[in-house]
CSV table of C-alpha atoms in Angstrom, one decimal:
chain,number,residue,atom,x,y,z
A,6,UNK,CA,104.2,94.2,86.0
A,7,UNK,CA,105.1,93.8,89.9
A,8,UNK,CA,105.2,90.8,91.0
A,9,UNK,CA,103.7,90.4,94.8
A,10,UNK,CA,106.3,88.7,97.4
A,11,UNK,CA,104.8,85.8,98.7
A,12,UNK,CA,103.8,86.9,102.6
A,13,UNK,CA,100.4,84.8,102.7
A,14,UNK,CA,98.9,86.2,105.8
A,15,UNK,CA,96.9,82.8,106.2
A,16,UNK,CA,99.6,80.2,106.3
A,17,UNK,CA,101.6,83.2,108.4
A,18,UNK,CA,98.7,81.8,111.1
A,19,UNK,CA,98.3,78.3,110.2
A,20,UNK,CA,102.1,78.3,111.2
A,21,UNK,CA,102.0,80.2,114.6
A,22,UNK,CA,99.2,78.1,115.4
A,23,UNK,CA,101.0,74.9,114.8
A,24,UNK,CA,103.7,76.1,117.1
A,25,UNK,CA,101.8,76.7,120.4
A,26,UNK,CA,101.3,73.9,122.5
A,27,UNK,CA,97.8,73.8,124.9
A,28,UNK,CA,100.1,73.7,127.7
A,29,UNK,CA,101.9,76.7,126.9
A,30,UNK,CA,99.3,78.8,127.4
A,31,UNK,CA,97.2,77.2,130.4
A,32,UNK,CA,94.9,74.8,128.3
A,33,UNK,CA,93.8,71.6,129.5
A,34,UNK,CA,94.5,68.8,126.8
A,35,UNK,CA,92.1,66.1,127.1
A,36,UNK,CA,92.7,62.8,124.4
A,37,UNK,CA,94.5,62.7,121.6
A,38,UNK,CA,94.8,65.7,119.0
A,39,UNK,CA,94.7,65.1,115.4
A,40,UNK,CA,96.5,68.6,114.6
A,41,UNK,CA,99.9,69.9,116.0
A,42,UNK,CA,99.6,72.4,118.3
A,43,UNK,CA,96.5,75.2,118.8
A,44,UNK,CA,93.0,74.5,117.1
A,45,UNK,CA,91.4,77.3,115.3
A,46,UNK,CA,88.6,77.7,117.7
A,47,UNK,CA,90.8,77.8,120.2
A,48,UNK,CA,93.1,80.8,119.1
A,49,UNK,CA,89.5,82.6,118.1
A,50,UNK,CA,88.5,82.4,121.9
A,51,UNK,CA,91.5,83.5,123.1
A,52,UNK,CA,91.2,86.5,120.6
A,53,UNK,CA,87.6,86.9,121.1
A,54,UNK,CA,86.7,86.9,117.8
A,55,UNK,CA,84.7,83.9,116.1
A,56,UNK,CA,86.0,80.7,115.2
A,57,UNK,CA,84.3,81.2,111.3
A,58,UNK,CA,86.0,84.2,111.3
A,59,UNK,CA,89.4,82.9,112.2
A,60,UNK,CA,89.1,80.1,109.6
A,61,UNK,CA,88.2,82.5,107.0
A,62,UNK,CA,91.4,84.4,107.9
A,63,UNK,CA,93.6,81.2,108.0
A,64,UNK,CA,92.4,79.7,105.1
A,65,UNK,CA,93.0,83.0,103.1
A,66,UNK,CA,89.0,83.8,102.3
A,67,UNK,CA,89.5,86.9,103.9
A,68,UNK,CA,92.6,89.0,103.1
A,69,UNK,CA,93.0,91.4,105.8
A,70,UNK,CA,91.1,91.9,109.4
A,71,UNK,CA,91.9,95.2,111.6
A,72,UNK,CA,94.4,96.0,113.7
A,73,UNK,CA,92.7,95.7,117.0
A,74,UNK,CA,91.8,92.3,115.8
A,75,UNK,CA,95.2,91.3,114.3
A,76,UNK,CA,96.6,92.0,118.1
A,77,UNK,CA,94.2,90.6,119.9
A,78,UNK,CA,95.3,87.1,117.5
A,79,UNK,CA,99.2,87.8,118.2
A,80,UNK,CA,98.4,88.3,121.7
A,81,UNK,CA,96.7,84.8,121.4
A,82,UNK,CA,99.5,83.0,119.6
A,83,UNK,CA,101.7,84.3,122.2
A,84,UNK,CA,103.7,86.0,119.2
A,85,UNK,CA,106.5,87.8,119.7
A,86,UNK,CA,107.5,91.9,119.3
A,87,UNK,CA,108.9,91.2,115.5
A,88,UNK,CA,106.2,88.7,114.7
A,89,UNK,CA,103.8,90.5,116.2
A,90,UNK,CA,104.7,93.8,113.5
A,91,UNK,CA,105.3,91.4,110.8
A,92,UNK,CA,101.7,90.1,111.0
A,93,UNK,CA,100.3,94.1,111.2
A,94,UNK,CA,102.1,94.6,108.1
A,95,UNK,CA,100.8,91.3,105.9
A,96,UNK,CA,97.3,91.7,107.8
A,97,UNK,CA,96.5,94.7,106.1
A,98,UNK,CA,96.5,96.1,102.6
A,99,UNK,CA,98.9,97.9,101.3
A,100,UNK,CA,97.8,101.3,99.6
A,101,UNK,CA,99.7,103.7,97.2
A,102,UNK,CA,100.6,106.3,99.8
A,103,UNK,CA,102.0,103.3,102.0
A,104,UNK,CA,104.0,102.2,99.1
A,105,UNK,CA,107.3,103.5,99.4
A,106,UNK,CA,109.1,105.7,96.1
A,107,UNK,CA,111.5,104.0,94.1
A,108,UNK,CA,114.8,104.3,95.0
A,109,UNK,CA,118.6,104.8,93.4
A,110,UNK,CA,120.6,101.9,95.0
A,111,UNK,CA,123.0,104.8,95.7
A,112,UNK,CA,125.3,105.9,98.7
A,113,UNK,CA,126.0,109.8,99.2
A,114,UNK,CA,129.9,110.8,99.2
A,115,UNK,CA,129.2,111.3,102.9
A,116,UNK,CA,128.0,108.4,103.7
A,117,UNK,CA,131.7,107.0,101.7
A,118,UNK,CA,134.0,109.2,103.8
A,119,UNK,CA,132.2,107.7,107.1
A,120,UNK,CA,132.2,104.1,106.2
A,121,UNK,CA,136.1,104.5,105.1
A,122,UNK,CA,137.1,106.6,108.6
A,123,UNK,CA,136.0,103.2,110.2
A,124,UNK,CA,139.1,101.8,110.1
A,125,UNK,CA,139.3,99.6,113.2
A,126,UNK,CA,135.4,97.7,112.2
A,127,UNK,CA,134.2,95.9,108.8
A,128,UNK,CA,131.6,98.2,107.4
A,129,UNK,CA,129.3,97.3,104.8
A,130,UNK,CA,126.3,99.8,103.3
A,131,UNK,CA,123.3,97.7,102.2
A,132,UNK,CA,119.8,99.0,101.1
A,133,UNK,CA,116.8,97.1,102.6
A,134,UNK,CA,117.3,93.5,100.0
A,135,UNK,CA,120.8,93.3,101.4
A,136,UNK,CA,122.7,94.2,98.4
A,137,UNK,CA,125.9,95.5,99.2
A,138,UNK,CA,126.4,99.0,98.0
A,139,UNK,CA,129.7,99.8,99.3
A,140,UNK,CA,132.0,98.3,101.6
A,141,UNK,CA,134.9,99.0,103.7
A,142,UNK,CA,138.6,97.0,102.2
A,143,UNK,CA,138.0,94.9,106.2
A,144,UNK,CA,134.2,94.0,105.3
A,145,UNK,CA,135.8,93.0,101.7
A,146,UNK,CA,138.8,90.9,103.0
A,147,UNK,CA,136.4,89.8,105.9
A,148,UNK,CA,133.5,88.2,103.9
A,149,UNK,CA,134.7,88.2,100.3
A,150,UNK,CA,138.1,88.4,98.9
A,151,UNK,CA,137.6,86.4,96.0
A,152,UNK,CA,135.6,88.9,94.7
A,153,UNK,CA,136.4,91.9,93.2
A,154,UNK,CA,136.6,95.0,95.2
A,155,UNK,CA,134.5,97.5,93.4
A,156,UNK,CA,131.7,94.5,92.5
A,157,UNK,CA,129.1,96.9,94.4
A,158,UNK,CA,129.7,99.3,92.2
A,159,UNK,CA,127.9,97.8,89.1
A,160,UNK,CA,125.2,96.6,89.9
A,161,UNK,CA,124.9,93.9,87.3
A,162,UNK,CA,127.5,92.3,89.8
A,163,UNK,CA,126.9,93.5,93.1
A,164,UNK,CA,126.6,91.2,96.1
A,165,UNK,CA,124.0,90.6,98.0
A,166,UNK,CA,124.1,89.4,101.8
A,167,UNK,CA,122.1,86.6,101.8
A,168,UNK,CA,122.8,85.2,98.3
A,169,UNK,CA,126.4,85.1,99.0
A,170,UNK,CA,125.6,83.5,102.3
A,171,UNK,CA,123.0,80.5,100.8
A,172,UNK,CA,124.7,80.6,97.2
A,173,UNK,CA,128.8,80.9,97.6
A,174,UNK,CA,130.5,77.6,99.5
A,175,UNK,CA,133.5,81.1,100.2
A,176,UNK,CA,131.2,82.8,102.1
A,177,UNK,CA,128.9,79.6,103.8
A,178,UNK,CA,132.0,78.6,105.2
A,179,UNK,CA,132.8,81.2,107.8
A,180,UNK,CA,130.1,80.8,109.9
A,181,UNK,CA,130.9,78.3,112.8
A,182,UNK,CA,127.1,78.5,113.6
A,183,UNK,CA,125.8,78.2,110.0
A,184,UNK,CA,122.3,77.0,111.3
A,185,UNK,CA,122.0,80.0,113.2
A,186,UNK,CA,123.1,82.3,110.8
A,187,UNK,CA,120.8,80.6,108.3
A,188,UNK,CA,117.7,80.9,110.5
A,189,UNK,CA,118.5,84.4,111.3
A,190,UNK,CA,119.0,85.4,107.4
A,191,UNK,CA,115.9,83.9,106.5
A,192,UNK,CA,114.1,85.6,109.7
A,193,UNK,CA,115.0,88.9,108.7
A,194,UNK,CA,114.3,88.8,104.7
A,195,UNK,CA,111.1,87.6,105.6
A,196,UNK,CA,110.6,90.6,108.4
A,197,UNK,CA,111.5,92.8,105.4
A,198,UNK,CA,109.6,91.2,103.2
A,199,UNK,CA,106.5,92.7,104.9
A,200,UNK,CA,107.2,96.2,103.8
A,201,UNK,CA,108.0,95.3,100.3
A,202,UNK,CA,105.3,93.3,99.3
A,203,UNK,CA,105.3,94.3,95.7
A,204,UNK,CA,109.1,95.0,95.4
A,205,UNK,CA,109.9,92.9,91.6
A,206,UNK,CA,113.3,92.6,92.8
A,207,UNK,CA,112.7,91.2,95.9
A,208,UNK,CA,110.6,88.4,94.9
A,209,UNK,CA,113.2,87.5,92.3
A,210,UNK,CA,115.8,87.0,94.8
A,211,UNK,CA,113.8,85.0,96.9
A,212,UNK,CA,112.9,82.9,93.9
A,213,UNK,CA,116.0,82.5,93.2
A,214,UNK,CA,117.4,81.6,96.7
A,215,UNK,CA,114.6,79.2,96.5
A,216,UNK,CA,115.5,77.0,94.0
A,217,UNK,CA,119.4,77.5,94.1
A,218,UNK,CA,118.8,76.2,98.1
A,219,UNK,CA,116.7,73.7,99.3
A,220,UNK,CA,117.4,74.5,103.0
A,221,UNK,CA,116.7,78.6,102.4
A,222,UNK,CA,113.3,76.9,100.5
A,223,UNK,CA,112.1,75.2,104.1
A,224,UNK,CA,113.4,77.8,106.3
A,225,UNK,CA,111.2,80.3,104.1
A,226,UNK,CA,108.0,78.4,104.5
A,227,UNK,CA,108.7,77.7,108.2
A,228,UNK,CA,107.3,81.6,108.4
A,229,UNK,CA,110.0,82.6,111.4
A,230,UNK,CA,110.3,86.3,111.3
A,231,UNK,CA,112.7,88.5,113.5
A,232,UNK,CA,114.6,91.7,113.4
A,233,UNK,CA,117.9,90.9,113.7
A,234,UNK,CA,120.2,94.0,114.0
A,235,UNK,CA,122.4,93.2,116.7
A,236,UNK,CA,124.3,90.3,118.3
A,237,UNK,CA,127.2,88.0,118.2
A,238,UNK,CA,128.8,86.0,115.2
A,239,UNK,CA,131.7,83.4,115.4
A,240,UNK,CA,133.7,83.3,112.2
A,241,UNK,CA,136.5,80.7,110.7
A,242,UNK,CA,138.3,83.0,108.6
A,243,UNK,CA,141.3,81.3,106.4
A,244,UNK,CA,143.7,83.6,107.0
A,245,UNK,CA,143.5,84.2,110.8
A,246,UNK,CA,141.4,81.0,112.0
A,247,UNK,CA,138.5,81.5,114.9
A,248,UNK,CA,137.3,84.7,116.5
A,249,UNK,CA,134.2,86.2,117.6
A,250,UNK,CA,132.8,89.5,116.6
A,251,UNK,CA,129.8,92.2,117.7
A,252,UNK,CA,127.6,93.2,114.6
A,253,UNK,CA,125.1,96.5,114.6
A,254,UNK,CA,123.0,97.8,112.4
A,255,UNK,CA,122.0,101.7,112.2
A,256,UNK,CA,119.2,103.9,109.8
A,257,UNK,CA,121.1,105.8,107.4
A,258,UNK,CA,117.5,107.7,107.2
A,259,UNK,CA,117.8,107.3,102.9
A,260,UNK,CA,116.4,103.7,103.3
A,261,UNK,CA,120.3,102.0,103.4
A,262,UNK,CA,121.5,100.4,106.3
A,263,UNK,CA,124.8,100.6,107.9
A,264,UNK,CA,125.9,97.6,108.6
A,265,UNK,CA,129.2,97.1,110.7
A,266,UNK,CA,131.3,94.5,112.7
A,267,UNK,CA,133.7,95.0,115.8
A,268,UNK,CA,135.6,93.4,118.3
A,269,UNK,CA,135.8,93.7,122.1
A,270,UNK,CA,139.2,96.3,122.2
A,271,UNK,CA,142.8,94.6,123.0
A,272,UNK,CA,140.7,91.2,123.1
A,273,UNK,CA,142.0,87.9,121.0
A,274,UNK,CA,139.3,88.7,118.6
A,275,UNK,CA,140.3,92.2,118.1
A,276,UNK,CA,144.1,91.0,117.4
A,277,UNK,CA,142.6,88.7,114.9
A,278,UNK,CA,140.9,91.2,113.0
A,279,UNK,CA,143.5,93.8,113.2
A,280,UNK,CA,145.5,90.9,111.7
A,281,UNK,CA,143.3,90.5,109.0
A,282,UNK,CA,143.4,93.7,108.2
A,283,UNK,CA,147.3,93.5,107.9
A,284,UNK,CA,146.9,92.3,104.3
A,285,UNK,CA,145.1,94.7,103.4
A,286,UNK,CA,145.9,96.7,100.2
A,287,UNK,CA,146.3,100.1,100.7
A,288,UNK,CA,145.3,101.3,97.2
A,289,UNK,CA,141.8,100.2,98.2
A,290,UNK,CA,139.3,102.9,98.9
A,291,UNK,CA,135.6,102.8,99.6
């Protein structure tokens, strides 16, 4: 039986609420407020839609509204672009056509020879959960060493992204920002989350992230939500110390992601990862 992931849309509202402050948003505040931020028959006039009807929403007696409606809410709670989608998605119900087929955690020998031609960037294929597929002998001596190299090739084994970021004190410890990069994990399996609300496998690994972490368990109920497919991370790597690196993500169009990391060229960071890849052994192959 599938197992729904948990993307409430009413405590998705009850949170965004909480977060806008009268003031924000031009509102006079007159006395004391019992409640943190927005109250409900507030947001309703700013999305013109009534304040029993918002409640209903927010307290989960209603399940789903429109989408003129669910903008006109966002546009209220001053949401942002990613939040904005996220709250689209869990606003309305998800039918059979919208559910998407069953897929092979599989890469295609094409997308092998590209990943392993990127020599000079640690490349990682992951499909939408952030299991690791396949990797790149950088991305492996980059983020995990200690494990073996063909781990995402059995997939009783395989990594996954954001468990090995939560679960494995080898891979926590990179990050010199680990806030950050906890916040932004969390964002984005929650963005995800949205489009695989009935994905088994995906609720399992956010149970299990939830009780092997108690800080993953907050950030999940704190309902942030964002994209995150490009930017900057700062890394303390054993073997060559400090050093800064670009990350992108791109569509492989099968429903995997490509997910790679690169330095500014002839820069200190790219020295340091060309020096990480020194020890590389050559045997290895994607």
């Amino acid at each position: 039986m599938e197992i729904p992931v948990n993307t409430d849309l009413g405590s998705y509202l009850k949170r965004m609420r909480e977060r806008v402050q009268p003031e924000e948003i031009g509102l006079a505040v007159r006395g004391a407020r019992r409640v943190p931020g927005l109250r409900r028959e507030e947001v309703a006039a700013l999305a013109g839609v009534s304040p029993t009807y918002y409640t209903r929403l927010e307290q989960s007696q209603t399940a789903h509204a429109s989408p003129a409606i669910l903008v006109a809410i966002a546009r209220a709670l001053d949401l942002s672009p990613d939040e904005e989608e996220y709250l689209l998605k869990v606003g309305t119900p998800v039918t059979e056509r919208e559910t998407p087929a069953r897929r092979v955690d599989q890469i295609s020998p094409y997308t092998r020879m590209l990943v392993d031609s990127l020599g000079n960037a640690a490349v990682a294929v992951l499909n939408y959960r952030c299991d690791i597929l396949g990797w790149n002998s950088l991305y492996h001596r980059l983020f995990a060493p200690h494990l073996e190299y063909d781990a995402p090739q059995n997939a009783a084994v395989r990594p996954n992204v954001i468990r090995l970021n939560f679960l494995d004190d080898n891979v926590r410890g990179l990050y010199v920002d680990w806030p950050l990069e906890a916040r932004s994990n969390v964002s984005y399996l929650r963005f995800i989350a949205a489009n695989h609300r009935h994905d088994p496998q995906l609720a399992e690994l956010i149970g299990e992230l939830s009780i092997g972490s108690e800080e993953f368990a907050q950030l999940w109920v704190s309902h942030r939500v964002a994209n995150c497919t490009v930017g900057t991370k700062t890394f303390d790597h054993p073997s060559v110390g400090e050093f800064e690196l670009m990350y992108q993500s791109a569509d492989l169009g099968d429903g995997n992601i490509l997910k790679f990391y690169h330095a500014e060229p002839n820069s200190p960071h790219d020295a340091a990862l060309r020096l990480l890849a020194v020890d590389l052994n050559p045997a290895h192959r994607f």
